[in-house]
Short mmCIF file of C-alpha atoms in Angstrom, two decimals:
data_model
loop_
_atom_site.label_atom_id
_atom_site.label_comp_id
_atom_site.label_asym_id
_atom_site.label_seq_id
_atom_site.Cartn_x
_atom_site.Cartn_y
_atom_site.Cartn_z
CA THR W 996 0.03 0.05 0.08
CA ALA W 997 0.93 3.73 -0.17
CA SER W 998 1.52 3.79 3.48
CA ASN W 999 3.67 0.94 3.40
CA VAL W 1000 5.74 2.55 0.58
CA PHE W 1001 6.05 5.92 2.33
CA SER W 1002 7.04 3.96 5.75
CA ILE W 1003 9.93 1.88 3.95
CA ASP W 1004 11.07 5.25 2.30
CA ARG W 1005 11.18 7.05 5.68
CA ASP W 1006 12.97 4.65 7.32
CA TRP W 1007 15.61 4.47 4.97
CA LYS W 1008 15.76 8.37 4.83
CA TRP W 1009 16.54 8.47 8.20
CA GLU W 1010 18.79 5.50 8.57
CA GLN W 1011 20.64 6.56 5.22
CA LEU W 1012 20.63 10.17 5.17
CA THR W 1013 21.60 11.58 8.56
CA PHE W 1014 24.90 12.92 7.16
CA ILE W 1015 22.67 15.99 5.30
CA PRO W 1016 21.84 17.56 8.72
CA ILE W 1017 25.33 16.95 9.81
CA LEU W 1018 26.95 18.47 6.83
CA VAL W 1019 24.09 21.56 7.01
CA SER W 1020 25.36 21.88 10.69
CA ILE W 1021 28.84 22.04 9.69
CA VAL W 1022 28.46 24.55 7.27
CA LEU W 1023 26.52 26.95 9.63
CA LEU W 1024 28.93 26.67 11.94
CA THR W 1025 31.81 27.45 9.82
CA MET W 1026 30.19 30.29 8.37
CA THR W 1027 29.40 31.81 11.73
CA ALA W 1028 32.62 31.23 12.69
CA LEU W 1029 34.38 32.69 9.89
CA SER W 1030 31.91 35.79 9.77
CA THR W 1031 32.54 36.69 13.05
CA TYR W 1032 36.15 36.22 12.65
CA ALA W 1033 36.18 38.60 9.78
CA LYS W 1034 34.01 41.16 11.13
CA PRO W 1035 34.15 40.68 15.01
CA GLU W 1036 30.59 42.14 15.82
CA HIS W 1037 27.94 40.60 18.08
CA ILE W 1038 29.89 37.51 18.41
CA MET W 1039 27.53 35.71 20.95
CA ALA W 1040 24.22 36.84 19.16
CA GLU W 1041 25.47 35.33 16.02
CA PHE W 1042 26.29 32.03 17.80
CA ALA W 1043 23.14 31.93 19.53
CA ARG W 1044 21.46 32.33 16.39
CA CYS W 1045 23.43 29.65 14.69
CA TRP W 1046 22.51 27.18 17.58
CA ILE W 1047 18.99 27.91 17.06
CA TYR W 1048 19.02 27.45 13.34
CA MET W 1049 20.78 23.96 13.87
CA GLY W 1050 18.12 23.25 16.48
CA VAL W 1051 15.23 23.90 14.02
CA LEU W 1052 16.95 22.07 11.21
CA TRP W 1053 17.49 18.90 13.43
CA LEU W 1054 13.79 19.19 15.05
CA THR W 1055 12.46 19.11 11.58
CA TRP W 1056 14.60 16.08 10.55
CA VAL W 1057 14.04 13.94 13.36
CA TYR W 1058 10.22 14.76 13.75
CA ASP W 1059 8.24 11.81 13.00
CA PRO W 1060 4.54 12.36 12.39
CA GLU W 1061 3.65 8.71 13.38
CA GLN W 1062 4.49 9.70 16.91
CA HIS W 1063 2.28 12.60 17.14
CA PRO W 1064 -0.91 10.90 15.22
CA ASN W 1065 -3.34 13.46 17.35
CA GLY W 1066 -1.42 16.48 16.60
CA CYS W 1067 -0.67 16.97 20.39
CA VAL W 1068 1.18 20.30 21.60
CA ALA W 1069 4.57 19.48 23.13
CA VAL W 1070 3.40 19.56 26.73
CA GLN W 1071 0.24 18.52 28.33
CA PHE W 1072 -0.61 19.31 31.99
CA GLN W 1073 -3.83 17.27 32.19
CA PRO W 1074 -4.52 15.06 33.59
CA GLU W 1075 -0.59 15.16 34.60
CA PHE W 1076 2.39 16.71 33.06
CA LYS W 1077 3.19 14.84 30.06
CA SER W 1078 5.54 15.51 27.14
CA CYS W 1079 4.46 14.68 23.60
CA LEU W 1080 8.12 15.04 22.43
CA SER W 1081 9.92 11.97 21.03
CA ARG W 1082 13.32 10.98 22.42
CA ALA W 1083 14.96 12.18 19.48
CA GLU W 1084 13.06 15.84 19.76
CA THR W 1085 13.84 16.24 23.52
CA ASP W 1086 17.67 15.28 22.85
CA VAL W 1087 17.95 17.98 20.58
CA LEU W 1088 15.92 20.49 22.66
CA TRP W 1089 18.30 19.77 25.44
CA TRP W 1090 21.37 20.14 23.29
CA VAL W 1091 20.03 23.56 21.84
CA LEU W 1092 19.48 24.89 25.45
CA VAL W 1093 22.99 23.85 26.64
CA MET W 1094 24.69 25.41 23.60
CA LEU W 1095 22.59 28.69 24.85
CA ILE W 1096 23.60 28.51 28.23
CA GLY W 1097 26.95 27.78 27.21
CA THR W 1098 26.99 30.82 25.13
CA LEU W 1099 25.63 33.09 27.67
CA LEU W 1100 28.12 31.87 30.28
CA ILE W 1101 30.83 32.97 27.78
CA HIS W 1102 29.18 36.03 27.19
CA VAL W 1103 29.44 36.90 30.84
CA LEU W 1104 33.09 36.23 31.00
CA VAL W 1105 33.94 38.02 28.14
CA ASN W 1106 31.80 41.07 28.22
CA VAL W 1107 31.43 41.56 32.46
CA LEU W 1108 34.47 39.25 34.16
CA TYR W 1109 36.86 40.14 31.63
CA PRO W 1110 36.22 43.95 31.22
CA ALA W 1111 36.46 44.18 35.10
CA ALA W 1112 40.10 42.62 35.14
CA VAL W 1113 40.78 44.82 32.05
CA ASP W 1114 39.54 47.94 34.07
CA ASN W 1115 42.22 46.81 37.07
CA ALA W 1116 44.94 46.24 34.44
CA PHE W 1117 44.89 42.67 35.70
CA TRP W 1118 46.28 44.30 39.11
CA GLY W 1119 48.90 46.31 37.47
CA LYS W 1120 50.49 43.28 35.57
CA GLY W 1121 48.31 43.27 32.39
CA ILE W 1122 50.46 45.33 29.99
CA THR W 1123 53.34 42.87 30.22
CA TRP W 1124 51.74 39.71 31.60
CA PHE W 1125 48.46 39.51 29.76
CA TRP W 1126 48.77 41.64 26.67
CA ARG W 1127 52.39 41.06 26.22
CA LEU W 1128 53.09 44.62 25.11
CA ARG W 1129 56.40 44.95 23.48
CA GLU W 1130 58.12 47.99 21.87
CA VAL W 1131 59.31 47.86 18.15
CA GLU W 1132 63.07 49.16 18.44
CA GLU W 1133 63.40 49.78 14.75
CA GLU W 1134 60.46 52.00 14.60
CA PRO W 1135 59.97 54.64 17.23
CA GLY W 1136 56.36 55.12 19.08
CA VAL W 1137 55.18 51.82 17.45
CA PHE W 1138 54.49 48.64 19.86
CA THR W 1139 53.03 45.23 19.31
CA TYR W 1140 50.43 43.51 21.66
CA ARG W 1141 48.25 40.57 21.76
CA PRO W 1142 44.61 41.76 21.47
CA GLU W 1143 42.95 38.92 23.19
CA GLY W 1144 45.91 38.27 25.53
CA TRP W 1145 46.63 34.62 26.53
CA PHE W 1146 43.61 33.77 24.30
CA SER W 1147 45.27 34.90 21.07
CA CYS W 1148 49.06 34.13 19.12
CA ARG W 1149 48.75 36.91 16.86
CA ARG W 1150 50.21 40.13 17.41
CA MET W 1151 48.81 43.65 16.52
CA ARG W 1152 50.23 47.38 16.24
CA ILE W 1153 49.90 50.49 18.12
CA GLN W 1154 51.51 53.14 16.83
CA TYR W 1155 51.82 57.06 18.00
CA THR W 1156 52.62 59.72 15.81
CA GLY W 1157 53.08 63.45 16.90
CA GLU W 1158 55.08 65.59 19.29
CA VAL W 1159 56.55 64.10 22.15
CA ASP W 1160 57.96 65.57 25.35
CA VAL W 1161 61.57 64.81 25.02
CA SER W 1162 62.25 64.69 28.74
CA THR W 1163 59.23 62.05 29.64
CA GLY W 1164 58.96 60.47 26.24
CA LEU W 1165 55.25 60.61 26.65
CA PRO W 1166 53.18 62.16 23.66
CA ASP W 1167 52.28 65.82 24.54
CA GLY W 1168 50.90 68.24 22.06
CA ALA W 1169 49.01 67.26 18.57
CA GLY W 1170 49.35 63.41 17.77
CA ALA W 1171 47.34 60.60 16.31
CA TRP W 1172 47.05 57.25 17.94
CA VAL W 1173 46.19 53.70 15.98
CA ALA W 1174 45.45 50.56 17.37
CA ASP W 1175 45.14 48.33 14.03
CA THR W 1176 42.63 45.90 15.40
CA TYR W 1177 39.06 45.61 14.53
CA HIS W 1178 38.11 47.13 17.45
CA GLY W 1179 41.25 49.08 17.94
CA GLU W 1180 40.81 53.01 18.35
CA ALA W 1181 41.84 55.69 15.71
CA MET W 1182 42.29 58.84 17.44
CA ARG W 1183 43.46 62.21 16.62
CA GLY W 1184 43.75 65.52 19.02
CA TYR W 1185 45.80 67.01 21.67
CA TRP W 1186 47.88 65.07 24.37
CA ASP W 1187 49.01 66.14 27.72
CA GLN W 1188 51.85 63.96 29.28
CA GLY W 1189 50.23 60.94 27.55
CA VAL W 1190 46.67 61.69 28.33
CA PRO W 1191 44.53 62.72 25.62
CA VAL W 1192 42.71 66.18 26.14
CA ALA W 1193 39.80 68.02 24.36
CA PRO W 1194 39.39 68.59 21.36
CA ALA W 1195 39.78 64.98 19.74
CA PHE W 1196 38.37 62.92 17.63
CA ALA W 1197 38.20 59.13 17.74
CA ARG W 1198 36.59 56.01 16.18
CA GLN W 1199 37.04 52.12 15.76
CA VAL W 1200 39.16 50.91 13.25
CA GLY W 1201 36.94 48.46 11.73
CA THR W 1202 33.79 50.89 11.74
#
């Protein structure tokens, strides 16, 4: 019968073609990683969106109409709490929930705890201990550092061009400062012993 043919085809589909959602998931994750690396804006939101897209993909893939003959809703409260989700659907939802919670925890670490440590300059040792700031001896006014500290192997450049107090070696007068990372600051204005003062113009390098 037609129903038997459909059942055979469906069983073969789930058993033989599972590589399709796996491949699509890998493509989604790779695209998200590459796009956030090239343009690091709203990274946590982008990955949260990726997990949700992957969850919808896998829920669609594992959905079996035969396990929902009455079109029941996900959760029933009468006569007692009972889930209509299949084991596979429940696993997918738990996986999405775990990934979203993990993303939230990373967001708190990166955007709350890490900035707090930065504000304290890692208790006075951040410049050399975390960011590994080094002066480029061949180029006056140029330094290199690791923008993500321990979490990065790449080194980026900071450069100051302008007037300097010869007695202290600090920027003093008109000058320009450029940090060439995506979120680095490009600032042109006036300086007083290394401290920028008004008027000054600044923007992010990547925006």
